[in-house]
Structures are given as structure tokens and as C-alpha cells.
XYZ file of C-alpha atoms in Angstrom:
356
model
C -21.394 -78.607 -23.493
C -21.748 -74.931 -24.465
C -24.164 -74.348 -21.601
C -21.715 -76.018 -19.207
C -18.873 -73.770 -20.424
C -21.084 -70.691 -20.070
C -21.995 -71.630 -16.483
C -18.361 -72.202 -15.589
C -17.370 -68.850 -17.049
C -20.119 -67.078 -15.100
C -19.076 -68.832 -11.878
C -15.607 -67.360 -12.295
C -16.972 -63.906 -11.432
C -18.105 -64.668 -7.831
C -15.024 -66.854 -7.364
C -12.692 -63.990 -8.291
C -14.619 -61.579 -6.056
C -14.490 -64.039 -3.157
C -10.744 -64.592 -3.508
C -10.086 -60.857 -3.636
C -12.416 -60.190 -0.688
C -10.760 -62.766 1.564
C -7.261 -61.557 0.791
C -8.304 -57.909 1.048
C -9.751 -58.561 4.509
C -6.561 -60.320 5.615
C -4.433 -57.420 4.420
C -6.442 -54.978 6.551
C -5.164 -56.731 9.685
C -1.565 -57.047 8.484
C 0.758 -54.570 10.225
C 3.360 -52.501 8.448
C 1.545 -51.153 5.413
C 3.207 -48.926 2.815
C 2.406 -45.724 4.735
C 3.875 -47.124 7.950
C 6.972 -48.346 6.133
C 7.649 -44.952 4.582
C 7.031 -43.189 7.901
C 9.461 -45.558 9.631
C 12.113 -44.942 6.982
C 11.709 -41.186 7.181
C 11.764 -41.095 10.964
C 14.781 -43.377 11.105
C 16.940 -41.777 8.418
C 15.471 -38.272 8.013
C 16.026 -38.688 4.291
C 13.232 -38.054 1.875
C 13.943 -40.631 -0.746
C 10.187 -41.148 -0.564
C 9.431 -37.574 -1.540
C 8.522 -38.843 -5.019
C 5.245 -39.981 -3.450
C 4.287 -36.491 -2.271
C 4.892 -32.855 -3.002
C 6.302 -32.097 0.475
C 9.719 -30.493 0.455
C 12.623 -32.548 1.774
C 13.934 -29.983 4.227
C 10.517 -29.564 5.915
C 10.102 -33.236 6.836
C 13.791 -33.681 7.571
C 13.582 -30.948 10.169
C 10.600 -32.710 11.761
C 12.493 -35.992 11.984
C 15.722 -34.502 13.258
C 13.839 -32.631 15.928
C 12.399 -35.882 17.230
C 8.896 -34.472 17.058
C 7.649 -37.117 14.605
C 5.940 -36.413 11.310
C 3.488 -33.624 10.664
C -0.083 -35.018 10.810
C -0.906 -33.057 7.646
C 1.958 -34.774 5.878
C 0.791 -38.188 7.115
C -2.722 -37.446 5.873
C -1.331 -36.419 2.494
C 0.707 -39.591 2.364
C -2.364 -41.713 3.119
C -4.309 -39.920 0.411
C -1.473 -40.559 -2.036
C -1.785 -44.317 -1.410
C -5.580 -44.229 -1.237
C -5.818 -45.111 2.449
C -7.850 -42.013 3.281
C -10.999 -43.912 2.305
C -12.852 -46.600 4.275
C -11.891 -50.184 3.495
C -15.187 -51.050 1.793
C -14.886 -48.055 -0.556
C -11.349 -49.065 -1.509
C -12.473 -52.627 -2.179
C -15.378 -51.651 -4.433
C -13.171 -49.157 -6.247
C -10.658 -51.936 -6.856
C -13.400 -54.195 -8.256
C -14.574 -51.416 -10.568
C -11.031 -50.805 -11.790
C -10.446 -54.519 -12.380
C -13.697 -54.763 -14.336
C -12.173 -52.177 -16.692
C -8.877 -54.136 -16.671
C -7.200 -51.261 -14.853
C -4.850 -52.810 -12.304
C -3.170 -49.589 -11.251
C 0.481 -48.753 -10.752
C 3.072 -50.116 -8.377
C 3.663 -48.106 -5.218
C 7.437 -48.410 -5.494
C 8.154 -48.819 -9.196
C 7.362 -46.393 -11.983
C 5.428 -49.040 -13.902
C 1.876 -50.255 -14.169
C 1.001 -53.659 -12.737
C 0.295 -55.019 -16.221
C 3.679 -53.792 -17.467
C 5.451 -55.416 -14.508
C 3.704 -58.756 -15.011
C 4.302 -58.660 -18.763
C 7.978 -57.945 -18.117
C 8.398 -60.886 -15.725
C 6.071 -63.336 -17.496
C 8.516 -64.632 -20.156
C 10.932 -65.848 -17.486
C 8.280 -67.771 -15.565
C 6.682 -69.147 -18.731
C 10.075 -70.401 -19.895
C 10.696 -72.174 -16.616
C 7.138 -73.504 -16.347
C 6.735 -74.846 -19.866
C 10.144 -76.487 -20.059
C 9.713 -77.972 -16.582
C 6.285 -79.423 -17.382
C 7.471 -80.695 -20.754
C 10.357 -82.683 -19.293
C 8.360 -83.722 -16.233
C 5.614 -85.263 -18.365
C 8.060 -86.740 -20.877
C 9.860 -88.518 -18.040
C 7.031 -89.331 -15.644
C 4.351 -90.744 -17.945
C 6.516 -93.309 -19.790
C 8.272 -94.198 -16.522
C 4.965 -94.594 -14.662
C 3.507 -96.785 -17.413
C 6.622 -98.961 -17.468
C 6.554 -99.326 -13.693
C 2.877 -100.340 -13.794
C 3.434 -102.922 -16.538
C 6.477 -104.357 -14.740
C 5.131 -103.977 -11.224
C 7.250 -105.839 -8.669
C 10.182 -106.421 -11.064
C 13.770 -105.329 -10.524
C 13.129 -102.344 -12.805
C 10.212 -101.254 -10.618
C 12.319 -101.566 -7.461
C 15.342 -99.523 -8.549
C 13.261 -96.852 -10.238
C 11.238 -96.582 -7.032
C 14.509 -95.741 -5.271
C 15.037 -92.904 -7.772
C 11.498 -91.688 -7.148
C 12.079 -91.704 -3.391
C 15.173 -89.556 -3.891
C 13.047 -87.162 -5.958
C 10.525 -86.981 -3.123
C 13.200 -86.477 -0.485
C 15.272 -83.725 -2.115
C 13.600 -80.294 -2.304
C 14.048 -78.503 -5.607
C 15.905 -75.551 -4.091
C 18.353 -77.862 -2.280
C 19.013 -79.750 -5.497
C 19.554 -76.379 -7.213
C 22.287 -75.518 -4.707
C 23.880 -78.920 -5.299
C 23.851 -78.319 -9.059
C 25.506 -74.927 -8.577
C 28.225 -76.440 -6.419
C 28.877 -79.212 -8.921
C 28.384 -77.559 -12.306
C 28.265 -73.758 -11.986
C 31.682 -72.901 -10.636
C 30.910 -73.707 -7.022
C 33.611 -76.168 -6.039
C 34.059 -78.455 -9.026
C 33.036 -77.817 -12.639
C 32.164 -74.523 -14.303
C 30.008 -75.722 -17.188
C 26.835 -73.660 -16.790
C 26.053 -69.997 -16.015
C 24.935 -69.033 -12.550
C 22.762 -65.992 -13.227
C 20.036 -64.862 -15.578
C 18.123 -66.363 -18.466
C 20.524 -65.146 -21.155
C 24.076 -63.800 -21.308
C 24.895 -60.093 -21.168
C 25.964 -60.103 -24.814
C 22.844 -61.972 -25.980
C 21.725 -59.116 -28.240
C 24.976 -59.288 -30.208
C 24.745 -63.018 -30.872
C 23.401 -64.632 -34.018
C 19.989 -66.322 -33.790
C 21.371 -69.883 -33.563
C 23.750 -68.777 -30.822
C 20.935 -66.968 -29.016
C 18.897 -70.182 -28.886
C 21.893 -72.142 -27.631
C 22.676 -69.475 -25.032
C 19.044 -69.452 -23.827
C 18.903 -73.242 -23.501
C 22.311 -73.256 -21.835
C 21.030 -70.944 -19.098
C 17.886 -73.059 -18.611
C 19.608 -76.372 -17.966
C 20.261 -76.074 -14.225
C 17.051 -74.286 -13.085
C 14.810 -76.575 -15.147
C 16.656 -79.666 -13.914
C 16.234 -78.471 -10.328
C 12.484 -78.013 -10.825
C 11.986 -81.314 -12.653
C 13.565 -83.300 -9.822
C 10.890 -82.023 -7.468
C 7.965 -82.662 -9.797
C 8.575 -85.922 -11.619
C 8.314 -88.169 -8.551
C 4.691 -87.395 -7.727
C 3.524 -87.576 -11.340
C 5.366 -90.862 -11.887
C 3.630 -92.546 -8.966
C 0.278 -91.035 -9.944
C 0.657 -92.477 -13.442
C 1.749 -95.864 -12.146
C -1.100 -96.187 -9.664
C -3.650 -95.025 -12.232
C -2.495 -97.609 -14.779
C -2.296 -100.367 -12.162
C -5.883 -99.711 -11.171
C -7.058 -99.943 -14.776
C -4.928 -102.994 -15.618
C -6.572 -104.989 -12.848
C -10.127 -104.218 -13.973
C -12.420 -106.813 -15.488
C -12.539 -105.344 -19.003
C -8.751 -105.725 -19.315
C -8.888 -109.338 -18.153
C -11.699 -110.002 -20.632
C -9.790 -108.397 -23.513
C -6.719 -110.481 -22.772
C -8.852 -113.637 -22.547
C -10.141 -112.883 -26.073
C -6.587 -112.868 -27.356
C -6.092 -109.115 -27.696
C -2.386 -108.254 -27.604
C -0.970 -106.607 -24.503
C 0.112 -103.567 -26.516
C -3.376 -103.033 -27.895
C -4.946 -103.534 -24.478
C -2.533 -101.067 -22.896
C -2.704 -98.282 -25.453
C -6.131 -98.952 -26.951
C -8.126 -99.339 -23.733
C -6.130 -98.757 -20.550
C -4.280 -95.625 -21.660
C -7.402 -93.531 -22.305
C -8.973 -94.340 -18.946
C -5.798 -94.173 -16.882
C -4.724 -90.815 -18.304
C -7.874 -89.058 -17.114
C -6.539 -88.454 -13.619
C -3.177 -87.324 -15.010
C -4.851 -84.822 -17.314
C -7.029 -83.559 -14.471
C -3.922 -82.613 -12.523
C -2.277 -80.709 -15.385
C -3.869 -77.271 -14.756
C -2.945 -77.310 -11.074
C 0.576 -78.464 -11.917
C 0.981 -75.715 -14.510
C -0.259 -72.975 -12.189
C 1.906 -74.286 -9.352
C 5.063 -74.361 -11.447
C 4.366 -71.077 -13.193
C 3.446 -68.924 -10.203
C 4.660 -70.530 -6.987
C 6.978 -73.466 -7.536
C 9.703 -71.398 -9.173
C 10.090 -68.814 -6.397
C 13.196 -70.206 -4.703
C 14.659 -71.323 -8.019
C 14.270 -67.784 -9.358
C 16.016 -66.399 -6.290
C 18.873 -68.913 -6.404
C 19.561 -68.438 -10.123
C 18.776 -64.685 -10.143
C 15.855 -65.127 -12.535
C 13.547 -62.134 -12.406
C 10.187 -63.849 -12.856
C 6.671 -63.772 -11.445
C 7.498 -65.741 -8.309
C 10.160 -63.261 -7.271
C 7.904 -60.336 -8.186
C 5.076 -61.657 -6.004
C 7.389 -62.316 -3.065
C 8.943 -58.849 -3.217
C 5.518 -57.234 -3.545
C 4.226 -58.955 -0.409
C 7.342 -58.047 1.574
C 7.201 -54.410 0.436
C 3.397 -54.195 0.850
C 3.071 -53.194 -2.795
C -0.672 -53.822 -2.742
C -1.502 -52.937 -6.377
C 0.978 -55.573 -7.555
C -0.162 -58.064 -4.906
C -3.872 -57.837 -5.758
C -3.359 -57.369 -9.483
C -1.165 -60.475 -9.619
C -3.621 -62.385 -7.445
C -6.523 -61.489 -9.739
C -4.681 -62.422 -12.927
C -3.214 -65.638 -11.513
C -6.585 -66.744 -10.112
C -8.260 -66.042 -13.444
C -5.615 -68.051 -15.290
C -6.040 -70.906 -12.821
C -9.816 -70.973 -13.260
C -9.508 -70.941 -17.045
C -6.949 -73.758 -16.946
C -9.215 -75.814 -14.687
C -11.994 -75.390 -17.228
C -9.635 -76.468 -19.996
C -8.712 -79.499 -17.893
C -12.378 -80.500 -17.696
C -12.741 -80.066 -21.448
C -9.701 -82.283 -21.957
C -11.626 -85.038 -20.169
C -14.098 -84.977 -23.050
C -11.314 -84.998 -25.630
C -9.682 -88.053 -24.057
C -12.962 -89.851 -23.291
C -16.016 -88.653 -25.285
C -18.260 -90.784 -23.052
C -17.955 -88.134 -20.325
C -20.896 -85.732 -20.430
C -20.809 -82.864 -17.931
C -24.237 -81.671 -19.010
C -25.954 -84.904 -17.950
C -24.027 -84.976 -14.677
C -25.117 -81.504 -13.754
C -28.684 -82.227 -14.759
């Protein structure tokens, strides 16, 4: 097992390099980079709000723009050097790899913060949403899926299937808007806050009230995310248990007089949960880094999803690639942990013998 873990960890290195290389190559063909955006702003407004990127005086460039003669080539070259675009693409890529090997992810083009500081600042919001969403999703979906499998074809299975279909049909962001209209002062009730993860006076509250205030702000966004995630996991659990229930070893155990409860939780549960556990890392990464984007926007939650979206729109490449590297690394580590969980649930699984 230790050799398998070591191989997986070593394979992460070429995987990370490949992911960065593909995205770096795509970015080279994307129009409207940071230099072009700043040039367009300066030519259109003749205001040097971007002078913090260079040492060029405001009146010099403003006179160029007002005169309609465009920007001074020397200034453009200085601007490109400031962003690092004065080097060939392959040099910039290898420099980025060297910096990342030293865990130096650079600074944002547009914010006076390092990439690590930005991610660390936004991470608590996304972790809060992701962990609470996964907790309630699994607490609802697994028992519901098992019950549906055990009572397959019954009235309970039919009406809960209708609920699952509704969960499939309604996107999380649309359900979030519905919750705001109904419960956040939209058109009916005003029970829950509309913005942020905590209230403005959170620092002045006592610790019990801080916890209540935090949970109070989480209710609507977490509920909106759970509605979009529980349906798929419920059906996955049901189908997995149905497949195991109909296998020969279950029929044999029942024929020997083993109780249904012992068959279900002593034999079926371990085997059926393997596929559910395998999907946990992907579900966690999806909720944590991508699934919460629209929810963060709707509820004004300043998390990683919103940070990544804004960075791509603004061509803030240090944040884009730094976030991509960190998120990919977390995803690879979680996938490895998912494989190790296979062994915890079913010790009969031996990855070493399979690879041999």
C-alpha cells in the first residue's frame, strides 16, 4: 500500500504540469489580456488609474490619449515588462513552474495581495458552504436511497421519486432565487438575511450569538445547494444497493435465516457504499470550487468560486493559475484519499496486486 501511495504522489507532478501547460497554452490564444485591458481603459478614458502598475506620470500618458495618437510604444513596452509579458511564452511557463515549486504563487495584478493571501481570505466562505452542503446532502441522500432500495416499487418509493425528479429539474441558483423571494424579504417573509456569511455587528456579539448568526446566514445558501446535489446521490445510493440486494450472496444469507437488518448492514452496506465513497472527492471538489459560484453571487458570499470567476474575467493570470494549481492539487489528493477509503470500507481490495 505504501508503494501504491508513493506512486500516486509521484504521478501528481506530471499531472499538475500537464494541467498547467494545457491551460497556459489556451490563455496564449485568448484575446484581451491584462495589458490590452489597461491600454483600452487608458485610451478610452485618458485617466491613469492604472498608473500604480508603472512609474509613468499621469499627465504624460493623458496627453497621448487626448491627442488621439495612441500610447507611447515605450510605455507599452514598460507595461508589458511590468506584467512579465516581455518574455517568450515558454520562458514565462518555466518560470511559473519554478516559482510554484518554491510555493511562490505571485501577486494579483489588480489587488495588493498575494495569491495565497487571497485564497486564504476566501477559503473559509467556500469551506463553510461545501462542508455543510455535503454533510446535509449525505445525511439526506444515503438513508433515503437505502430506504428506496429496500422498498423498491412501493408507494414510498414512488412519491420520493417525485421529490428526486424535482431536485433534478430545479437548478440550485433558481431555487436560491425562489428562497430569497419567499424567505428573505423578496415578496413574502423576511426571516433570513440576504447578504454575507455573518452580520455587520458579528464582532460585537457573544460567542453563542455568533454561532447562531453564522448558522442563520447559512440556511438559505446551503439549502439551495443541497437541493441540486441530493437527487443524484440518492439515486446512486438506491441503484447501488438494489444491485447488491439482488446478488446471490444476499439470497443465500436470507435462505440461511439471517435477518434482513443483518444482511443489509452487515453485508450489503459495505459493498454498496463503495461507489458512493468513490464519488465523494469529486463531489467535494465540485461543491467547494465550482458548484457554489452562482450561489456566492446571489447571496453576496465572497468565496473561491466568485474569486475564480472575477479573475478569469479580469485576466488576473497569477490568481487564475495559482488557484488552478492549488485546486488541482487538492483534487488529486482527495482522489487518493477516496481510493484509500475503499480499503477502509473493504479490506479485501488490494491496489498493489491490481497494479502488479
